CSV table of C-alpha atoms and ligand atoms in Angstrom, one decimal:
chain,number,residue,atom,x,y,z
A,1,MET,CA,124.7,91.8,64.5
A,2,LEU,CA,122.2,93.0,67.0
A,3,ASP,CA,124.7,92.8,69.8
A,4,ARG,CA,127.3,94.6,67.8
A,5,ARG,CA,124.9,97.4,66.9
A,6,LEU,CA,123.9,97.7,70.6
A,7,PHE,CA,127.5,97.8,71.6
A,8,LEU,CA,128.3,100.6,69.3
A,9,GLY,CA,125.4,102.8,70.5
A,10,ALA,CA,126.0,101.8,74.1
A,11,GLY,CA,129.6,102.6,74.0
A,12,ILE,CA,128.8,106.2,73.4
A,13,ALA,CA,125.9,106.2,75.8
A,14,GLY,CA,127.9,104.5,78.5
A,15,ALA,CA,130.9,106.8,78.2
A,16,SER,CA,128.7,109.9,78.1
A,17,ALA,CA,126.4,108.8,80.8
A,18,LEU,CA,129.1,107.8,83.2
A,19,THR,CA,132.0,110.2,82.5
A,20,PHE,CA,130.2,113.1,84.1
A,21,SER,CA,133.3,115.0,84.8
A,22,SER,CA,134.1,115.3,81.1
A,23,VAL,CA,130.5,116.5,80.4
A,24,TRP,CA,130.9,119.0,83.2
A,25,SER,CA,134.3,120.3,82.3
A,26,GLN,CA,133.3,120.8,78.7
A,27,SER,CA,130.2,122.7,79.6
A,28,ALA,CA,131.3,124.9,82.5
A,29,PRO,CA,133.6,127.4,81.1
A,30,ASN,CA,131.8,128.5,77.9
A,31,PHE,CA,128.1,128.4,78.5
A,32,GLY,CA,127.5,128.8,82.2
A,33,LEU,CA,125.2,126.8,84.4
A,34,PRO,CA,122.0,125.1,83.4
A,35,ASP,CA,118.7,126.6,84.3
A,36,LEU,CA,117.3,124.8,87.4
A,37,PRO,CA,113.6,125.1,88.5
A,38,ALA,CA,113.2,127.5,91.4
A,39,VAL,CA,110.8,125.0,92.9
A,40,GLY,CA,111.9,121.5,91.9
A,41,HIS,CA,108.8,119.5,92.8
A,42,LYS,CA,105.3,119.5,91.3
A,43,ARG,CA,102.3,117.5,92.5
A,44,MET,CA,99.4,116.1,90.5
A,45,LYS,CA,96.3,114.2,91.7
A,46,LEU,CA,95.5,111.0,89.8
A,47,GLY,CA,92.2,109.6,91.2
A,48,LYS,CA,93.1,108.2,94.6
A,49,MET,CA,96.8,108.4,93.8
A,50,GLU,CA,99.2,111.3,93.8
A,51,ILE,CA,102.1,111.8,91.4
A,52,ILE,CA,105.0,114.2,92.2
A,53,ALA,CA,107.7,115.2,89.7
A,54,LEU,CA,111.0,115.5,91.6
A,55,ASN,CA,113.8,117.3,89.8
A,56,ASP,CA,117.3,116.0,90.3
A,57,GLY,CA,119.0,118.9,88.5
A,58,ALA,CA,120.3,119.3,84.9
A,59,VAL,CA,123.4,119.5,82.9
A,60,ARG,CA,124.2,122.0,80.2
A,61,ARG,CA,126.1,120.4,77.3
A,62,PRO,CA,127.6,122.1,74.4
A,63,LEU,CA,125.7,121.1,71.2
A,64,GLY,CA,128.0,119.4,68.8
A,65,GLU,CA,127.6,117.1,65.8
A,66,GLU,CA,127.5,114.0,68.0
A,67,PHE,CA,124.3,114.8,69.9
A,68,VAL,CA,121.8,114.1,67.1
A,69,THR,CA,123.4,111.2,65.2
A,70,ASN,CA,121.3,111.3,62.0
A,71,ALA,CA,120.7,115.0,61.2
A,72,PRO,CA,123.2,117.8,60.3
A,73,LEU,CA,124.0,120.2,63.1
A,74,GLU,CA,122.7,123.1,61.1
A,75,GLN,CA,119.2,121.5,61.0
A,76,VAL,CA,119.3,120.8,64.7
A,77,LYS,CA,120.2,124.4,65.4
A,78,ALA,CA,117.5,125.6,63.1
A,79,LEU,CA,114.9,123.6,65.0
A,80,LEU,CA,116.0,125.0,68.3
A,81,ALA,CA,116.1,128.6,66.9
A,82,SER,CA,112.6,128.2,65.6
A,83,GLN,CA,111.5,127.6,69.3
A,84,ASN,CA,113.5,130.6,70.5
A,85,LEU,CA,115.9,128.2,72.3
A,86,PRO,CA,119.7,128.6,72.5
A,87,THR,CA,121.6,126.9,69.7
A,88,ASP,CA,125.1,126.5,71.3
A,89,TYR,CA,124.1,124.2,74.1
A,90,ILE,CA,121.3,122.0,75.4
A,91,ASP,CA,120.1,121.9,79.0
A,92,VAL,CA,119.3,118.2,79.8
A,93,PRO,CA,117.1,118.0,82.9
A,94,TYR,CA,116.7,114.8,85.1
A,95,THR,CA,113.3,114.3,86.7
A,96,PRO,CA,112.3,111.1,88.6
A,97,PHE,CA,108.7,110.7,89.4
A,98,LEU,CA,107.1,109.6,92.7
A,99,LEU,CA,103.7,107.8,92.8
A,100,ILE,CA,101.9,107.7,96.1
A,101,ASN,CA,99.2,105.1,96.5
A,102,GLY,CA,98.1,104.7,100.1
A,103,ASP,CA,101.1,103.7,102.2
A,104,GLN,CA,103.0,102.6,99.1
A,105,ARG,CA,105.5,105.1,97.6
A,106,TYR,CA,107.1,104.3,94.2
A,107,LEU,CA,110.1,106.2,93.0
A,108,PHE,CA,110.5,105.9,89.2
A,109,ASP,CA,114.2,106.2,88.3
A,110,THR,CA,116.7,107.7,90.7
A,111,GLY,CA,118.9,110.4,89.2
A,112,PHE,CA,122.5,110.6,90.5
A,113,ALA,CA,122.5,111.1,94.3
A,114,ASP,CA,126.0,112.4,95.0
A,115,ASN,CA,127.6,110.6,92.0
A,116,GLY,CA,127.0,113.2,89.3
A,117,PRO,CA,128.1,116.7,88.4
A,118,PRO,CA,127.4,119.6,90.8
A,119,THR,CA,124.2,120.7,89.1
A,120,THR,CA,122.6,117.3,89.9
A,121,GLY,CA,121.8,115.5,93.1
A,122,LYS,CA,118.8,117.7,93.9
A,123,LEU,CA,116.3,114.9,94.4
A,124,ALA,CA,117.0,114.5,98.1
A,125,ALA,CA,116.2,118.2,98.8
A,126,ASN,CA,113.1,118.0,96.6
A,127,LEU,CA,111.9,114.9,98.4
A,128,ALA,CA,112.4,116.6,101.7
A,129,ALA,CA,110.4,119.6,100.4
A,130,VAL,CA,107.4,117.4,99.9
A,131,GLY,CA,107.8,116.0,103.4
A,132,LEU,CA,109.3,112.7,102.7
A,133,LYS,CA,112.5,111.0,103.8
A,134,PRO,CA,114.5,108.4,101.7
A,135,THR,CA,113.5,105.8,104.2
A,136,ASP,CA,109.8,106.5,103.3
A,137,ILE,CA,110.4,105.1,99.8
A,138,ASN,CA,109.2,101.5,99.8
A,139,ASN,CA,109.6,100.9,96.0
A,140,VAL,CA,112.1,102.0,93.4
A,141,VAL,CA,111.0,101.2,89.8
A,142,LEU,CA,113.6,101.5,87.0
A,143,SER,CA,112.9,102.2,83.4
A,144,HIS,CA,116.3,101.2,82.2
A,145,PHE,CA,119.9,101.0,83.4
A,146,HIS,CA,121.6,104.1,82.0
A,147,GLY,CA,123.7,105.9,84.7
A,148,ASP,CA,121.4,108.9,85.1
A,149,HIS,CA,118.5,106.6,86.0
A,150,ILE,CA,120.3,104.1,88.3
A,151,ASN,CA,123.3,105.8,89.9
A,152,GLY,CA,121.1,107.4,92.6
A,153,LEU,CA,120.3,103.9,94.1
A,154,ARG,CA,123.6,104.1,96.0
A,155,ASN,CA,125.6,107.1,97.2
A,156,LYS,CA,129.3,107.5,96.5
A,157,ALA,CA,130.2,105.6,99.6
A,158,GLY,CA,128.2,102.6,98.4
A,159,GLN,CA,125.3,102.8,100.8
A,160,LEU,CA,121.7,102.3,99.6
A,161,VAL,CA,120.0,105.6,99.4
A,162,TYR,CA,116.5,104.0,99.8
A,163,PRO,CA,117.3,101.1,102.3
A,164,ASN,CA,113.7,100.2,102.7
A,165,ALA,CA,112.8,99.9,99.0
A,166,ARG,CA,112.3,96.9,96.8
A,167,VAL,CA,113.9,97.6,93.4
A,168,HIS,CA,111.7,96.7,90.5
A,169,VAL,CA,113.5,96.2,87.2
A,170,PRO,CA,112.5,95.1,83.6
A,171,SER,CA,113.8,91.5,83.2
A,172,ALA,CA,115.0,92.1,79.6
A,173,GLU,CA,117.0,95.1,80.7
A,174,HIS,CA,118.5,93.2,83.7
A,175,ALA,CA,119.4,90.2,81.5
A,176,PHE,CA,121.3,92.4,79.1
A,177,TRP,CA,123.5,94.3,81.5
A,178,ILE,CA,124.1,91.6,84.1
A,179,ASP,CA,125.5,89.1,81.5
A,180,ASP,CA,129.2,88.9,82.5
A,181,ALA,CA,130.2,87.4,79.1
A,182,ARG,CA,128.6,90.3,77.3
A,183,MET,CA,130.5,92.7,79.6
A,184,GLU,CA,133.8,90.9,78.8
A,185,ALA,CA,133.1,91.1,75.1
A,186,ALA,CA,132.1,94.8,75.2
A,187,PRO,CA,134.4,97.5,73.8
A,188,PRO,CA,136.4,99.4,76.5
A,189,ALA,CA,134.2,102.5,76.2
A,190,MET,CA,131.1,100.4,77.2
A,191,LYS,CA,132.7,98.5,80.1
A,192,GLY,CA,132.0,101.5,82.4
A,193,ALA,CA,128.2,101.2,81.8
A,194,PHE,CA,128.3,97.5,82.7
A,195,MET,CA,130.3,98.2,85.8
A,196,GLY,CA,127.9,101.0,86.8
A,197,VAL,CA,125.1,98.6,86.7
A,198,ARG,CA,127.0,96.2,89.0
A,199,ARG,CA,127.8,99.1,91.4
A,200,ALA,CA,124.2,100.3,91.7
A,201,LEU,CA,122.4,97.0,91.6
A,202,GLY,CA,124.9,94.4,92.7
A,203,ASN,CA,124.6,93.0,96.2
A,204,LEU,CA,120.9,93.7,96.5
A,205,GLY,CA,119.3,91.1,98.8
A,206,GLY,CA,117.5,88.3,97.1
A,207,ASP,CA,114.0,89.7,97.9
A,208,GLN,CA,115.1,93.3,97.4
A,209,LEU,CA,115.5,93.0,93.6
A,210,VAL,CA,112.2,92.2,91.8
A,211,LYS,CA,112.2,91.5,88.1
A,212,PHE,CA,109.1,91.9,86.0
A,213,GLU,CA,108.3,91.2,82.4
A,214,SER,CA,107.7,94.4,80.4
A,215,GLY,CA,103.9,94.5,79.7
A,216,ALA,CA,103.1,93.1,83.1
A,217,ALA,CA,101.6,94.8,86.1
A,218,VAL,CA,104.2,96.0,88.6
A,219,ALA,CA,101.8,96.8,91.4
A,220,PRO,CA,98.1,97.6,91.8
A,221,GLY,CA,97.4,100.5,89.4
A,222,ILE,CA,100.9,100.4,87.7
A,223,THR,CA,101.3,98.6,84.4
A,224,SER,CA,104.6,98.4,82.5
A,225,VAL,CA,104.8,98.9,78.8
A,226,ALA,CA,107.7,97.6,76.6
A,227,ALA,CA,109.3,100.4,74.6
A,228,PHE,CA,112.6,98.8,73.6
A,229,GLY,CA,115.2,100.5,71.5
A,230,HIS,CA,116.7,103.3,73.7
A,231,THR,CA,118.1,100.3,75.6
A,232,PRO,CA,117.4,96.6,75.1
A,233,GLY,CA,114.7,96.6,77.9
A,234,HIS,CA,113.6,100.2,78.1
A,235,THR,CA,110.2,100.2,79.7
A,236,LEU,CA,107.5,102.8,80.4
A,237,PHE,CA,104.8,102.8,83.1
A,238,ARG,CA,101.1,103.5,83.0
A,239,MET,CA,99.3,104.5,86.1
A,240,ASP,CA,95.6,104.3,86.5
A,241,SER,CA,93.2,105.4,89.3
A,242,GLU,CA,89.5,106.0,89.2
A,243,GLY,CA,89.4,106.4,85.4
A,244,GLN,CA,92.4,108.8,85.2
A,245,SER,CA,95.7,107.8,83.6
A,246,PHE,CA,99.2,109.0,83.6
A,247,ALA,CA,102.2,107.6,81.6
A,248,TYR,CA,105.8,107.9,82.8
A,249,VAL,CA,107.6,107.7,79.4
A,250,ALA,CA,111.2,107.7,80.8
A,251,ASP,CA,113.6,108.1,77.8
A,252,ILE,CA,111.2,107.6,74.9
A,253,THR,CA,112.8,110.9,73.9
A,254,ASN,CA,115.6,112.9,75.2
A,255,VAL,CA,114.7,116.6,75.2
A,256,PRO,CA,111.3,117.0,73.5
A,257,SER,CA,112.3,120.3,71.8
A,258,LEU,CA,114.4,118.1,69.5
A,259,PHE,CA,113.1,114.5,69.6
A,260,ALA,CA,109.4,115.1,69.9
A,261,ARG,CA,109.4,117.8,67.2
A,262,ALA,CA,111.6,115.5,65.0
A,263,PRO,CA,110.9,112.0,66.3
A,264,ASP,CA,112.9,110.3,63.6
A,265,TRP,CA,116.1,112.0,64.9
A,266,SER,CA,118.2,109.9,67.2
A,267,VAL,CA,120.0,111.0,70.3
A,268,LEU,CA,123.5,109.5,70.7
A,269,PHE,CA,122.2,107.5,73.8
A,270,ASP,CA,119.7,105.4,71.7
A,271,MET,CA,121.4,102.0,71.6
A,272,ASN,CA,119.2,100.7,68.8
A,273,PRO,CA,118.1,103.9,67.0
A,274,ALA,CA,115.7,102.2,64.5
A,275,MET,CA,113.8,100.4,67.2
A,276,ALA,CA,113.8,103.5,69.4
A,277,ARG,CA,112.2,105.5,66.6
A,278,VAL,CA,109.4,102.9,66.1
A,279,SER,CA,108.7,102.8,69.9
A,280,ARG,CA,108.7,106.6,70.1
A,281,ARG,CA,106.1,107.1,67.4
A,282,ARG,CA,103.9,104.3,68.8
A,283,VAL,CA,104.0,105.8,72.3
A,284,PHE,CA,103.5,109.4,71.2
A,285,ASP,CA,100.6,108.4,68.9
A,286,MET,CA,99.0,106.7,71.9
A,287,LEU,CA,99.5,109.8,74.1
A,288,VAL,CA,98.0,112.1,71.5
A,289,LYS,CA,95.0,109.8,70.8
A,290,ASP,CA,94.2,109.3,74.4
A,291,LYS,CA,95.1,112.9,75.4
A,292,MET,CA,97.0,111.2,78.3
A,293,MET,CA,99.0,113.2,80.8
A,294,ALA,CA,102.6,112.1,80.5
A,295,GLY,CA,105.9,112.7,82.2
A,296,GLY,CA,109.4,112.3,80.8
A,297,PHE,CA,112.7,112.0,82.6
A,298,HIS,CA,114.4,114.6,80.3
A,299,PHE,CA,111.4,116.8,79.7
A,300,PRO,CA,111.6,120.5,80.8
A,301,PHE,CA,110.3,121.0,84.4
A,302,PRO,CA,107.6,120.3,85.6
A,303,ALA,CA,108.4,117.5,83.2
A,304,PHE,CA,104.8,116.4,82.7
A,305,GLY,CA,101.9,117.6,80.4
A,306,THR,CA,100.3,116.5,77.2
A,307,MET,CA,101.6,115.6,73.8
A,308,GLU,CA,100.0,117.1,70.7
A,309,ALA,CA,100.5,116.2,67.0
A,310,SER,CA,102.6,118.9,65.3
A,311,GLY,CA,103.8,118.8,61.7
A,312,ASN,CA,105.7,115.5,61.1
A,313,GLY,CA,106.1,115.1,64.8
A,314,TYR,CA,104.8,116.1,68.2
A,315,GLN,CA,104.8,119.0,70.6
A,316,PHE,CA,105.1,118.7,74.4
A,317,LYS,CA,102.8,121.0,76.3
A,318,PRO,CA,103.9,121.1,79.9
A,319,VAL,CA,101.5,121.9,82.7
A,320,ALA,CA,102.1,125.2,84.4
A,321,ALA,CA,105.0,125.1,86.8
B,1,ZN,ZN1,118.3,109.2,80.5
């Protein structure tokens, strides 16, 4: 039953995350281009470390019944309207984070490289803008294996974008997607997601792929936190230096204007919506209680700030751009 439920959710997520052209062709004619930040990088000191949000772009998707799977479209639109946001479409940004600790540079999630729609693939330019080259990245850390998080590991030609990086992955996430029998048994709509994992992560050298247990330390000052539900091994990261903390919360929500405000709503990409909801409230309660600075992959740029309790949910307060 668990696998069946995961398949159903992932079929949608896989199709939507990997068939970028359909997302793009739907969105382009009617609603124009997504808003991209004029400056797509933002630095923050964390003790002896530095954190940099690096925007990879965004897509504008028409808002239909399918996006929130357990609320009527009229309620979804009303929540957007109450925040003076457009109600016909959603801009979904993609923002990997870079942590610099001495000579170690950790890139958390990768975006698309040149594999996505034309309003994505901005990470390389933003990395250059902070004075770094792809060869300077010695570690890539993945929160989960959806296409928008892993496709940027390799360019369209199949070359590694970060050839000097070890790739750290949650072992539960890796075990789910790398299982050939599970791929064979998956419905056709989900096969693409499995093949995407093999394209991005297959053929990594033996010492280049590093698996860790969610909950374990990934490196000095970086601790992983299991937050399963969005995917079977979806994992967050807490960074600590000199008494300061930062949480990279990945896809604990999609856009916070919907799923922080209404944390019991489920985005169609949540593979196990019930488990994702429990993880979301647990993580957000922790962020509120500890007043911790947090960054999210689909948060509006600069994509990090604090989370405050608001009504039955939470409100994301971004730092100034
Ligand atoms: Zn995502």
